[in-house]
């Protein structure tokens, strides 16, 4: 962010230390008060000549109170060990080869933590410092990210511990006392180990999905998808596993537009939404597949899938948290990552997903995908 030269007073006009005009430009035709980060500029004498609105907000000090003050008084920063920052760095009298200070956590009076970086502007290498440009950023966004990462690590550690403990216990028992167990007992223990291994595999897959979603690297491999047939497969799998066939109601509105999407990821979305309805809902699970307006501007049609149940539904106060990490609709298992991944998959397709209350009183999830016909077929 090279803005310092525009804030120092031009020679022959204003005396050094005179505050720059409010609408001094950053070189991009922008008022510094419009910058999202705090901007503080000190002239060659170390007097503050620019203190933008974000800096005033972060420090809780009005710009009028600091303009013209020495930099160390306007920004009395300390490091995390309580040492005065400007005395340590000495931008005007320190090393002549230094051109910047990398971003680091420092403390304002009262102990508030901020992220601070600085640039020393010189007219030539080894020349005296003409001005110092300081950037301030609030740490709250970083703290939220760090808390989220810490929660993810804690959740993963907890979810992994249980199945791995089970696997280790059963395998150690079988190895030590193989001859003492009947074939039925051995089969039961091995089936448990197999199920726990599947659980670990699913969790690792969820973590990989979250990593790709957060970094914007979730790949979508589009193919023709028969969404009605995909829903039917999921219903048949639940019936084969012991659910009553009359618990599911599939309604297809024809004709449906030809949908191009990633079939594996669409299956992942359907699996999660139908499983939520079966595990956490009650009564009939209804799946409606209909044509609809595309969520992507410029496309006329899309495909919507609505999954609803007749259970207690989701409390109104929880609606805005449903698609966040670690949200659980009940205490009946799960990592709380599934709906976060579902939202990421739908949005990676250019679609939208919403949650609401079903006509029968339960939860209703509705996602819409654009037709997204490949350009070479359009």
GROMACS .gro file of C-alpha atoms in nm:
model
  378
    1UNK     CA    1   0.000   0.000   0.000
    2UNK     CA    2   0.213   0.290  -0.125
    3UNK     CA    3   0.033   0.604  -0.020
    4UNK     CA    4   0.289   0.783   0.192
    5UNK     CA    5   0.413   1.030  -0.065
    6UNK     CA    6   0.069   1.179  -0.108
    7UNK     CA    7   0.028   1.252   0.262
    8UNK     CA    8   0.355   1.434   0.334
    9UNK     CA    9   0.327   1.810   0.292
   10UNK     CA   10   0.467   1.927  -0.047
   11UNK     CA   11   0.770   2.151  -0.022
   12UNK     CA   12   0.702   2.518  -0.053
   13UNK     CA   13   0.334   2.490   0.037
   14UNK     CA   14   0.255   2.367   0.385
   15UNK     CA   15   0.498   2.339   0.669
   16UNK     CA   16   0.597   1.987   0.772
   17UNK     CA   17   0.346   1.840   1.015
   18UNK     CA   18   0.048   2.026   0.866
   19UNK     CA   19  -0.240   1.779   0.834
   20UNK     CA   20  -0.303   1.668   0.477
   21UNK     CA   21  -0.633   1.776   0.323
   22UNK     CA   22  -0.921   1.548   0.410
   23UNK     CA   23  -0.961   1.441   0.049
   24UNK     CA   24  -0.593   1.382  -0.024
   25UNK     CA   25  -0.587   1.094  -0.268
   26UNK     CA   26  -0.411   0.762  -0.229
   27UNK     CA   27  -0.296   0.754  -0.590
   28UNK     CA   28  -0.605   0.551  -0.683
   29UNK     CA   29  -0.850   0.839  -0.672
   30UNK     CA   30  -0.969   0.727  -0.328
   31UNK     CA   31  -1.006   0.911  -0.001
   32UNK     CA   32  -0.788   0.733   0.261
   33UNK     CA   33  -1.091   0.737   0.491
   34UNK     CA   34  -1.248   0.483   0.256
   35UNK     CA   35  -0.970   0.230   0.314
   36UNK     CA   36  -1.076  -0.074   0.520
   37UNK     CA   37  -0.751  -0.079   0.721
   38UNK     CA   38  -0.613   0.185   0.951
   39UNK     CA   39  -0.364   0.421   0.783
   40UNK     CA   40  -0.125   0.642   0.982
   41UNK     CA   41   0.142   0.851   0.807
   42UNK     CA   42   0.420   1.044   0.978
   43UNK     CA   43   0.640   1.298   0.798
   44UNK     CA   44   1.019   1.330   0.800
   45UNK     CA   45   1.007   1.480   1.150
   46UNK     CA   46   0.799   1.192   1.285
   47UNK     CA   47   0.482   1.402   1.313
   48UNK     CA   48   0.150   1.244   1.219
   49UNK     CA   49   0.006   1.398   0.900
   50UNK     CA   50  -0.255   1.136   0.817
   51UNK     CA   51  -0.484   0.938   1.047
   52UNK     CA   52  -0.771   0.788   0.854
   53UNK     CA   53  -1.117   0.692   0.976
   54UNK     CA   54  -1.029   0.322   1.017
   55UNK     CA   55  -0.728   0.413   1.234
   56UNK     CA   56  -0.954   0.631   1.449
   57UNK     CA   57  -1.200   0.343   1.484
   58UNK     CA   58  -0.935   0.083   1.570
   59UNK     CA   59  -0.755   0.303   1.824
   60UNK     CA   60  -1.070   0.477   1.956
   61UNK     CA   61  -0.888   0.810   1.920
   62UNK     CA   62  -1.025   1.094   1.700
   63UNK     CA   63  -0.796   1.199   1.418
   64UNK     CA   64  -0.806   1.561   1.535
   65UNK     CA   65  -0.643   1.459   1.865
   66UNK     CA   66  -0.335   1.305   1.705
   67UNK     CA   67  -0.260   1.502   1.389
   68UNK     CA   68   0.068   1.684   1.443
   69UNK     CA   69   0.173   1.468   1.739
   70UNK     CA   70   0.494   1.260   1.735
   71UNK     CA   71   0.426   0.911   1.603
   72UNK     CA   72   0.518   0.741   1.930
   73UNK     CA   73   0.264   0.955   2.118
   74UNK     CA   74  -0.011   0.919   1.860
   75UNK     CA   75   0.043   0.540   1.852
   76UNK     CA   76   0.187   0.435   2.189
   77UNK     CA   77   0.233   0.074   2.085
   78UNK     CA   78   0.392  -0.196   2.297
   79UNK     CA   79   0.496  -0.548   2.206
   80UNK     CA   80   0.355  -0.850   2.388
   81UNK     CA   81   0.635  -0.828   2.644
   82UNK     CA   82   0.547  -0.469   2.739
   83UNK     CA   83   0.835  -0.296   2.554
   84UNK     CA   84   0.768   0.034   2.375
   85UNK     CA   85   0.758  -0.045   2.006
   86UNK     CA   86   0.887   0.278   1.852
   87UNK     CA   87   1.187   0.285   2.084
   88UNK     CA   88   1.274  -0.068   1.976
   89UNK     CA   89   1.236  -0.010   1.604
   90UNK     CA   90   1.359   0.353   1.586
   91UNK     CA   91   1.245   0.412   1.225
   92UNK     CA   92   1.418   0.752   1.188
   93UNK     CA   93   1.747   0.674   1.361
   94UNK     CA   94   1.781   0.301   1.307
   95UNK     CA   95   1.939   0.100   1.029
   96UNK     CA   96   1.956   0.300   0.707
   97UNK     CA   97   1.893  -0.011   0.499
   98UNK     CA   98   1.561  -0.090   0.667
   99UNK     CA   99   1.255  -0.020   0.454
  100UNK     CA  100   0.974  -0.186   0.645
  101UNK     CA  101   0.850  -0.367   0.955
  102UNK     CA  102   0.658  -0.691   0.887
  103UNK     CA  103   0.312  -0.734   1.030
  104UNK     CA  104   0.297  -0.841   1.394
  105UNK     CA  105   0.069  -0.831   1.696
  106UNK     CA  106   0.112  -0.524   1.915
  107UNK     CA  107  -0.083  -0.371   2.201
  108UNK     CA  108  -0.259  -0.037   2.226
  109UNK     CA  109  -0.310   0.136   2.561
  110UNK     CA  110  -0.559  -0.070   2.759
  111UNK     CA  111  -0.425  -0.397   2.617
  112UNK     CA  112  -0.619  -0.407   2.292
  113UNK     CA  113  -0.436  -0.618   2.034
  114UNK     CA  114  -0.385  -0.492   1.678
  115UNK     CA  115  -0.193  -0.610   1.373
  116UNK     CA  116   0.068  -0.350   1.274
  117UNK     CA  117   0.299  -0.322   0.975
  118UNK     CA  118   0.509  -0.023   0.866
  119UNK     CA  119   0.692   0.100   0.561
  120UNK     CA  120   0.980   0.346   0.565
  121UNK     CA  121   0.981   0.569   0.256
  122UNK     CA  122   1.321   0.697   0.144
  123UNK     CA  123   1.406   0.907  -0.162
  124UNK     CA  124   1.704   0.679  -0.230
  125UNK     CA  125   1.867   0.374  -0.072
  126UNK     CA  126   2.036   0.473   0.255
  127UNK     CA  127   1.873   0.819   0.240
  128UNK     CA  128   1.695   0.956   0.548
  129UNK     CA  129   1.338   0.844   0.607
  130UNK     CA  130   1.101   1.084   0.433
  131UNK     CA  131   0.787   0.940   0.590
  132UNK     CA  132   0.663   0.635   0.775
  133UNK     CA  133   0.343   0.462   0.663
  134UNK     CA  134   0.175   0.246   0.927
  135UNK     CA  135  -0.106  -0.001   0.859
  136UNK     CA  136  -0.338  -0.110   1.140
  137UNK     CA  137  -0.574  -0.404   1.131
  138UNK     CA  138  -0.817  -0.531   1.390
  139UNK     CA  139  -0.738  -0.882   1.511
  140UNK     CA  140  -1.099  -0.991   1.555
  141UNK     CA  141  -1.129  -1.153   1.210
  142UNK     CA  142  -0.805  -1.342   1.266
  143UNK     CA  143  -0.919  -1.448   1.612
  144UNK     CA  144  -1.244  -1.583   1.467
  145UNK     CA  145  -1.045  -1.783   1.211
  146UNK     CA  146  -0.811  -1.915   1.478
  147UNK     CA  147  -1.104  -2.012   1.700
  148UNK     CA  148  -1.268  -2.187   1.408
  149UNK     CA  149  -0.949  -2.380   1.333
  150UNK     CA  150  -0.910  -2.471   1.700
  151UNK     CA  151  -1.271  -2.594   1.712
  152UNK     CA  152  -1.214  -2.799   1.398
  153UNK     CA  153  -0.901  -2.961   1.544
  154UNK     CA  154  -1.078  -3.036   1.873
  155UNK     CA  155  -1.381  -3.182   1.695
  156UNK     CA  156  -1.169  -3.398   1.466
  157UNK     CA  157  -0.957  -3.522   1.756
  158UNK     CA  158  -1.270  -3.615   1.949
  159UNK     CA  159  -1.438  -3.784   1.653
  160UNK     CA  160  -1.124  -3.980   1.564
  161UNK     CA  161  -1.051  -4.093   1.918
  162UNK     CA  162  -1.366  -4.299   1.960
  163UNK     CA  163  -1.346  -4.521   1.647
  164UNK     CA  164  -0.968  -4.558   1.670
  165UNK     CA  165  -0.994  -4.664   2.034
  166UNK     CA  166  -1.253  -4.921   1.932
  167UNK     CA  167  -1.041  -5.049   1.642
  168UNK     CA  168  -0.732  -5.075   1.862
  169UNK     CA  169  -0.923  -5.250   2.139
  170UNK     CA  170  -1.085  -5.512   1.918
  171UNK     CA  171  -0.775  -5.586   1.711
  172UNK     CA  172  -0.557  -5.617   2.023
  173UNK     CA  173  -0.813  -5.850   2.182
  174UNK     CA  174  -0.841  -6.067   1.872
  175UNK     CA  175  -0.464  -6.093   1.835
  176UNK     CA  176  -0.416  -6.186   2.200
  177UNK     CA  177  -0.709  -6.424   2.245
  178UNK     CA  178  -0.804  -6.540   1.896
  179UNK     CA  179  -0.860  -6.903   1.995
  180UNK     CA  180  -1.099  -6.814   2.280
  181UNK     CA  181  -1.366  -6.658   2.059
  182UNK     CA  182  -1.630  -6.829   1.851
  183UNK     CA  183  -1.662  -6.752   1.483
  184UNK     CA  184  -1.974  -6.543   1.552
  185UNK     CA  185  -1.789  -6.337   1.812
  186UNK     CA  186  -1.497  -6.284   1.575
  187UNK     CA  187  -1.734  -6.176   1.299
  188UNK     CA  188  -1.911  -5.927   1.527
  189UNK     CA  189  -1.581  -5.769   1.635
  190UNK     CA  190  -1.450  -5.750   1.279
  191UNK     CA  191  -1.776  -5.593   1.161
  192UNK     CA  192  -1.739  -5.331   1.433
  193UNK     CA  193  -1.381  -5.263   1.325
  194UNK     CA  194  -1.498  -5.233   0.963
  195UNK     CA  195  -1.774  -4.986   1.058
  196UNK     CA  196  -1.533  -4.776   1.264
  197UNK     CA  197  -1.283  -4.771   0.979
  198UNK     CA  198  -1.561  -4.643   0.750
  199UNK     CA  199  -1.637  -4.373   1.006
  200UNK     CA  200  -1.274  -4.256   1.008
  201UNK     CA  201  -1.269  -4.258   0.627
  202UNK     CA  202  -1.584  -4.042   0.612
  203UNK     CA  203  -1.437  -3.795   0.859
  204UNK     CA  204  -1.115  -3.764   0.658
  205UNK     CA  205  -1.322  -3.709   0.342
  206UNK     CA  206  -1.516  -3.432   0.522
  207UNK     CA  207  -1.192  -3.263   0.626
  208UNK     CA  208  -1.061  -3.273   0.270
  209UNK     CA  209  -1.388  -3.124   0.145
  210UNK     CA  210  -1.371  -2.844   0.403
  211UNK     CA  211  -1.012  -2.768   0.304
  212UNK     CA  212  -1.108  -2.745  -0.064
  213UNK     CA  213  -1.417  -2.534   0.009
  214UNK     CA  214  -1.228  -2.289   0.231
  215UNK     CA  215  -0.948  -2.249  -0.023
  216UNK     CA  216  -1.185  -2.226  -0.323
  217UNK     CA  217  -1.037  -2.541  -0.479
  218UNK     CA  218  -1.345  -2.764  -0.479
  219UNK     CA  219  -1.353  -2.909  -0.829
  220UNK     CA  220  -1.682  -2.973  -1.008
  221UNK     CA  221  -1.671  -3.230  -1.290
  222UNK     CA  222  -1.995  -3.178  -1.478
  223UNK     CA  223  -2.179  -3.465  -1.641
  224UNK     CA  224  -2.546  -3.524  -1.726
  225UNK     CA  225  -2.727  -3.607  -1.400
  226UNK     CA  226  -3.067  -3.774  -1.369
  227UNK     CA  227  -3.163  -3.617  -1.038
  228UNK     CA  228  -3.484  -3.821  -1.007
  229UNK     CA  229  -3.295  -4.149  -1.046
  230UNK     CA  230  -3.033  -4.031  -0.795
  231UNK     CA  231  -3.301  -3.961  -0.532
  232UNK     CA  232  -3.463  -4.300  -0.602
  233UNK     CA  233  -3.133  -4.477  -0.538
  234UNK     CA  234  -3.100  -4.315  -0.197
  235UNK     CA  235  -3.456  -4.409  -0.102
  236UNK     CA  236  -3.402  -4.769  -0.212
  237UNK     CA  237  -3.084  -4.787  -0.003
  238UNK     CA  238  -3.273  -4.677   0.309
  239UNK     CA  239  -3.552  -4.928   0.243
  240UNK     CA  240  -3.295  -5.205   0.196
  241UNK     CA  241  -3.141  -5.101   0.530
  242UNK     CA  242  -3.474  -5.150   0.710
  243UNK     CA  243  -3.666  -4.823   0.672
  244UNK     CA  244  -4.032  -4.852   0.577
  245UNK     CA  245  -4.095  -4.780   0.210
  246UNK     CA  246  -4.400  -4.567   0.296
  247UNK     CA  247  -4.183  -4.330   0.499
  248UNK     CA  248  -4.054  -4.177   0.174
  249UNK     CA  249  -4.249  -3.978  -0.083
  250UNK     CA  250  -4.078  -3.876  -0.408
  251UNK     CA  251  -4.256  -3.625  -0.630
  252UNK     CA  252  -4.109  -3.544  -0.972
  253UNK     CA  253  -4.247  -3.257  -1.176
  254UNK     CA  254  -4.195  -3.325  -1.544
  255UNK     CA  255  -4.043  -3.219  -1.772
  256UNK     CA  256  -3.719  -3.147  -1.586
  257UNK     CA  257  -3.439  -2.957  -1.761
  258UNK     CA  258  -3.125  -3.151  -1.852
  259UNK     CA  259  -2.896  -3.102  -1.555
  260UNK     CA  260  -2.518  -3.095  -1.586
  261UNK     CA  261  -2.348  -3.134  -1.249
  262UNK     CA  262  -2.095  -3.346  -1.062
  263UNK     CA  263  -2.286  -3.670  -0.994
  264UNK     CA  264  -2.072  -3.772  -0.696
  265UNK     CA  265  -2.113  -3.436  -0.527
  266UNK     CA  266  -2.488  -3.425  -0.600
  267UNK     CA  267  -2.509  -3.769  -0.436
  268UNK     CA  268  -2.321  -3.629  -0.137
  269UNK     CA  269  -2.571  -3.344  -0.103
  270UNK     CA  270  -2.872  -3.576  -0.135
  271UNK     CA  271  -2.724  -3.827   0.109
  272UNK     CA  272  -2.669  -3.563   0.373
  273UNK     CA  273  -3.009  -3.396   0.342
  274UNK     CA  274  -3.206  -3.723   0.334
  275UNK     CA  275  -3.003  -3.867   0.623
  276UNK     CA  276  -3.076  -3.553   0.828
  277UNK     CA  277  -3.447  -3.591   0.760
  278UNK     CA  278  -3.442  -3.961   0.853
  279UNK     CA  279  -3.228  -3.924   1.168
  280UNK     CA  280  -3.354  -3.595   1.307
  281UNK     CA  281  -3.703  -3.569   1.160
  282UNK     CA  282  -4.021  -3.770   1.199
  283UNK     CA  283  -4.306  -3.892   0.983
  284UNK     CA  284  -4.288  -3.890   0.604
  285UNK     CA  285  -3.973  -3.767   0.431
  286UNK     CA  286  -4.087  -3.587   0.118
  287UNK     CA  287  -3.851  -3.512  -0.170
  288UNK     CA  288  -3.982  -3.276  -0.440
  289UNK     CA  289  -3.784  -3.235  -0.762
  290UNK     CA  290  -3.905  -2.947  -0.979
  291UNK     CA  291  -3.785  -2.717  -1.255
  292UNK     CA  292  -3.726  -2.362  -1.135
  293UNK     CA  293  -3.568  -2.033  -1.221
  294UNK     CA  294  -3.192  -2.069  -1.231
  295UNK     CA  295  -2.998  -1.912  -0.943
  296UNK     CA  296  -2.734  -1.806  -1.196
  297UNK     CA  297  -2.804  -1.479  -1.373
  298UNK     CA  298  -2.849  -1.513  -1.746
  299UNK     CA  299  -2.982  -1.872  -1.733
  300UNK     CA  300  -3.354  -1.935  -1.755
  301UNK     CA  301  -3.396  -2.272  -1.588
  302UNK     CA  302  -3.255  -2.479  -1.309
  303UNK     CA  303  -3.352  -2.780  -1.100
  304UNK     CA  304  -3.472  -2.755  -0.741
  305UNK     CA  305  -3.477  -3.034  -0.485
  306UNK     CA  306  -3.673  -2.991  -0.162
  307UNK     CA  307  -3.628  -3.236   0.128
  308UNK     CA  308  -3.878  -3.200   0.412
  309UNK     CA  309  -4.000  -3.400   0.710
  310UNK     CA  310  -4.275  -3.385   0.971
  311UNK     CA  311  -4.062  -3.362   1.282
  312UNK     CA  312  -4.015  -3.075   1.527
  313UNK     CA  313  -3.819  -2.871   1.274
  314UNK     CA  314  -3.537  -2.626   1.340
  315UNK     CA  315  -3.585  -2.349   1.597
  316UNK     CA  316  -3.620  -2.005   1.440
  317UNK     CA  317  -3.320  -1.872   1.632
  318UNK     CA  318  -3.100  -2.148   1.483
  319UNK     CA  319  -3.194  -2.095   1.119
  320UNK     CA  320  -2.902  -1.862   1.047
  321UNK     CA  321  -2.649  -2.110   1.192
  322UNK     CA  322  -2.759  -2.426   1.013
  323UNK     CA  323  -2.492  -2.406   0.741
  324UNK     CA  324  -2.205  -2.310   0.972
  325UNK     CA  325  -1.940  -2.549   1.098
  326UNK     CA  326  -2.024  -2.770   1.395
  327UNK     CA  327  -2.396  -2.691   1.399
  328UNK     CA  328  -2.593  -2.990   1.521
  329UNK     CA  329  -2.970  -3.012   1.505
  330UNK     CA  330  -2.973  -3.253   1.797
  331UNK     CA  331  -2.733  -3.447   2.017
  332UNK     CA  332  -2.774  -3.764   1.816
  333UNK     CA  333  -2.424  -3.793   1.674
  334UNK     CA  334  -2.259  -3.634   1.373
  335UNK     CA  335  -1.967  -3.395   1.344
  336UNK     CA  336  -2.174  -3.090   1.257
  337UNK     CA  337  -1.978  -3.050   0.933
  338UNK     CA  338  -2.219  -3.205   0.684
  339UNK     CA  339  -2.444  -2.906   0.609
  340UNK     CA  340  -2.143  -2.675   0.585
  341UNK     CA  341  -2.004  -2.906   0.315
  342UNK     CA  342  -2.344  -2.930   0.144
  343UNK     CA  343  -2.361  -2.551   0.115
  344UNK     CA  344  -2.007  -2.540  -0.024
  345UNK     CA  345  -2.088  -2.804  -0.287
  346UNK     CA  346  -2.410  -2.634  -0.397
  347UNK     CA  347  -2.240  -2.294  -0.424
  348UNK     CA  348  -1.947  -2.447  -0.615
  349UNK     CA  349  -2.208  -2.547  -0.876
  350UNK     CA  350  -2.336  -2.188  -0.888
  351UNK     CA  351  -2.647  -2.288  -0.694
  352UNK     CA  352  -2.822  -2.179  -0.377
  353UNK     CA  353  -2.953  -2.360  -0.070
  354UNK     CA  354  -3.201  -2.245   0.193
  355UNK     CA  355  -3.360  -2.384   0.507
  356UNK     CA  356  -3.707  -2.321   0.640
  357UNK     CA  357  -4.013  -2.478   0.797
  358UNK     CA  358  -4.201  -2.746   0.604
  359UNK     CA  359  -4.581  -2.738   0.565
  360UNK     CA  360  -4.596  -3.037   0.801
  361UNK     CA  361  -4.401  -2.849   1.065
  362UNK     CA  362  -4.061  -3.013   1.016
  363UNK     CA  363  -3.741  -2.891   0.856
  364UNK     CA  364  -3.732  -2.808   0.486
  365UNK     CA  365  -3.408  -2.785   0.287
  366UNK     CA  366  -3.424  -2.662  -0.070
  367UNK     CA  367  -3.132  -2.639  -0.309
  368UNK     CA  368  -3.136  -2.517  -0.667
  369UNK     CA  369  -2.873  -2.593  -0.930
  370UNK     CA  370  -2.839  -2.417  -1.265
  371UNK     CA  371  -2.869  -2.625  -1.580
  372UNK     CA  372  -2.506  -2.533  -1.657
  373UNK     CA  373  -2.491  -2.690  -2.002
  374UNK     CA  374  -2.126  -2.699  -2.117
  375UNK     CA  375  -2.042  -2.423  -2.365
  376UNK     CA  376  -1.961  -2.667  -2.643
  377UNK     CA  377  -2.317  -2.804  -2.627
  378UNK     CA  378  -2.493  -2.469  -2.590
   0.00000   0.00000   0.00000
